[in-house]
PDB file of C-alpha atoms in Angstrom:
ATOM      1  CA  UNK A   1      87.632 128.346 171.094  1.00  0.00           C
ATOM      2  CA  UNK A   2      90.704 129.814 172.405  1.00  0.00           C
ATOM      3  CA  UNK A   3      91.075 128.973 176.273  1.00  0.00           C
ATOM      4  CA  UNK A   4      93.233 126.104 175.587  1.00  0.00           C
ATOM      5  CA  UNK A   5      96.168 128.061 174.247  1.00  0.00           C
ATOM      6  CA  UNK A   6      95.995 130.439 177.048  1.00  0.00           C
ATOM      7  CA  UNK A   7      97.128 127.720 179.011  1.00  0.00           C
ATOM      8  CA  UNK A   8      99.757 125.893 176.870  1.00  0.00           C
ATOM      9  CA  UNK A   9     102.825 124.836 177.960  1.00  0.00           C
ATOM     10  CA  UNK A  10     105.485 123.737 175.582  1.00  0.00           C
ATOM     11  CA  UNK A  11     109.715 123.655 175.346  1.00  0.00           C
ATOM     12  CA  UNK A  12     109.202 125.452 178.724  1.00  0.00           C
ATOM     13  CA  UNK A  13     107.391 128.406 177.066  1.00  0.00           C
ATOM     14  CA  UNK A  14     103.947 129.706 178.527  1.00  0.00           C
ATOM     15  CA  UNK A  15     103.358 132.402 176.252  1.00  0.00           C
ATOM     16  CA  UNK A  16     102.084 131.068 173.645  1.00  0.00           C
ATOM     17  CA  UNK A  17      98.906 132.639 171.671  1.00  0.00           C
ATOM     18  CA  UNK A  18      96.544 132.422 168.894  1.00  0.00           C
ATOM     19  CA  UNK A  19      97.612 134.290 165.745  1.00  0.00           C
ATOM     20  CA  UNK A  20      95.470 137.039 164.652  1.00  0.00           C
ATOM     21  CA  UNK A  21      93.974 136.961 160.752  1.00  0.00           C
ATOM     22  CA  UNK A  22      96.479 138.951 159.644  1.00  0.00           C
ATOM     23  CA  UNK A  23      99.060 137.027 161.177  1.00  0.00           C
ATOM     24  CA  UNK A  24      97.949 133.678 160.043  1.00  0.00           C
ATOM     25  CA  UNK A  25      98.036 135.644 156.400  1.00  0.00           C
ATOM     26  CA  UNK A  26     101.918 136.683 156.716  1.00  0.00           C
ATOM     27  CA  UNK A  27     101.880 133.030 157.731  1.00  0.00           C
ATOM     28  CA  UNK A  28     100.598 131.523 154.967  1.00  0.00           C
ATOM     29  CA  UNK A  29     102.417 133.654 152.380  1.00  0.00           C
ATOM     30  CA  UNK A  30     106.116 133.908 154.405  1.00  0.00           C
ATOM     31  CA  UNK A  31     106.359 129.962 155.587  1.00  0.00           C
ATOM     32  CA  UNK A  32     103.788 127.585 154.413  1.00  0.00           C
ATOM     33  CA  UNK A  33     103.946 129.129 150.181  1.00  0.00           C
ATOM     34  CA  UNK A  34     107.561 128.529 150.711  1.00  0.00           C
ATOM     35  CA  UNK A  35     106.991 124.570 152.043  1.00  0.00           C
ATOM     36  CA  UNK A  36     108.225 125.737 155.675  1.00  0.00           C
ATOM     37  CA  UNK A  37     106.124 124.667 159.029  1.00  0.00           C
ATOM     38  CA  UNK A  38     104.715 121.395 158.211  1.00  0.00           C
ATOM     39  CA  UNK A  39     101.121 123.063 157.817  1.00  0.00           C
ATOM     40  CA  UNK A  40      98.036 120.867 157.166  1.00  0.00           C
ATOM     41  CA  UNK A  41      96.088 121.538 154.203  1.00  0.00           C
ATOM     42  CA  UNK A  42      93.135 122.641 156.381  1.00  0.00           C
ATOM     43  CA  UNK A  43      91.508 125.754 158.417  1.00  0.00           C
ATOM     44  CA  UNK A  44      93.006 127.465 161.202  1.00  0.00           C
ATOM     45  CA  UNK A  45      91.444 129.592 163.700  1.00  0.00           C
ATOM     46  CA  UNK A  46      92.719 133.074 164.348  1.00  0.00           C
ATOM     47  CA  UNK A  47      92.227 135.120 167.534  1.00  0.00           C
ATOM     48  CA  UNK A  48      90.418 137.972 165.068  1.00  0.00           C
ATOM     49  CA  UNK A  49      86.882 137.695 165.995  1.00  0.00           C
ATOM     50  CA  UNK A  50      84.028 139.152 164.142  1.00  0.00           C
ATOM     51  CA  UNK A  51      81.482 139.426 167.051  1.00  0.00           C
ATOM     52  CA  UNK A  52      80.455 136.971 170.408  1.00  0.00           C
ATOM     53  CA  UNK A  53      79.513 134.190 168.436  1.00  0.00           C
ATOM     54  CA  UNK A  54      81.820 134.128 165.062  1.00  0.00           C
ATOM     55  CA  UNK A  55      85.385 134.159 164.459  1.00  0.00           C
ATOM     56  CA  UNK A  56      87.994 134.712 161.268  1.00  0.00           C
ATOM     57  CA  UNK A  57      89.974 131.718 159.551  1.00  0.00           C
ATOM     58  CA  UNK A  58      92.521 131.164 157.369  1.00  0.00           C
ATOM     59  CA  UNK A  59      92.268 128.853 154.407  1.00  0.00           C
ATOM     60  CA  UNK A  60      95.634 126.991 154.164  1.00  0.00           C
ATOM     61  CA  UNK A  61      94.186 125.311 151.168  1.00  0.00           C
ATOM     62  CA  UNK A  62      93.929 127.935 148.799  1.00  0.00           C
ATOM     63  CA  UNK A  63      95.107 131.333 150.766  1.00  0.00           C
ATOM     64  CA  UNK A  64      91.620 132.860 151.464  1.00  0.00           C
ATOM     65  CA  UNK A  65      90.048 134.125 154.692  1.00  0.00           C
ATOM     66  CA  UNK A  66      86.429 133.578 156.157  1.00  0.00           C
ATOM     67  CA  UNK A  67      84.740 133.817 159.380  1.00  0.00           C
ATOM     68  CA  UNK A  68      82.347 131.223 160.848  1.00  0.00           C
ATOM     69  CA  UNK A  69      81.201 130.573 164.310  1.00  0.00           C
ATOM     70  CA  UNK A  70      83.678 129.395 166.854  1.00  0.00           C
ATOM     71  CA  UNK A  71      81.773 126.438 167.593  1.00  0.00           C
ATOM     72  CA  UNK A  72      83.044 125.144 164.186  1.00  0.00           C
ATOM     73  CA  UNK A  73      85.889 122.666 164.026  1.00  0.00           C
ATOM     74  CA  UNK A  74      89.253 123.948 162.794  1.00  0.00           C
ATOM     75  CA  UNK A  75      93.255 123.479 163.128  1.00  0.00           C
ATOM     76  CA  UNK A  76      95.074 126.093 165.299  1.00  0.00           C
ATOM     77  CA  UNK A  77      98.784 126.989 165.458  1.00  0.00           C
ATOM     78  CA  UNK A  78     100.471 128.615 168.533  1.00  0.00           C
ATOM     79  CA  UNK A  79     102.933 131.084 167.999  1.00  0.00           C
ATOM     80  CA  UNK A  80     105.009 133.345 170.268  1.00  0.00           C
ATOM     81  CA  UNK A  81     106.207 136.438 169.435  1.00  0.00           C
ATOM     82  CA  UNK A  82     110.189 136.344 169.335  1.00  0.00           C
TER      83      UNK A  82
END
């Protein structure tokens, strides 16, 4: 679910991370309501988990939030903190 990004390496950055739900929110309002960050119409996981086995995600369709289990497939977006 979220061991990949942990280990991400990109434009010679290795902190990258998962967003939290909250996060992912101010992201959805701040860039992708305003047409900014290229965003897929589609899921994405945040690192906000609900328990072992579910997580929370972000609906970059219409704006709402859900969790689900992690084994479910969804986009994901790195971020660092800057």
């Amino acid at each position: 679910w979220t061991r990949g990004i942990r280990k991400w390496h990109y434009s010679g950055f290795d902190d990258w991370f998962l967003p939290s739900k909250d996060e992912l929110n101010l992201m959805f309002t701040n860039l992708h309501c305003n047409g900014v960050g290229n965003f897929s119409a589609a899921y994405y996981w945040s690192s906000s988990e609900v328990n072992a086995t579910n997580a929370w995600q972000m609906d970059f369709i219409v704006g709402g939030q859900c969790y689900t289990t992690k084994n479910e497939v969804c986009c994901v977006r790195a971020i660092r903190a800057f």
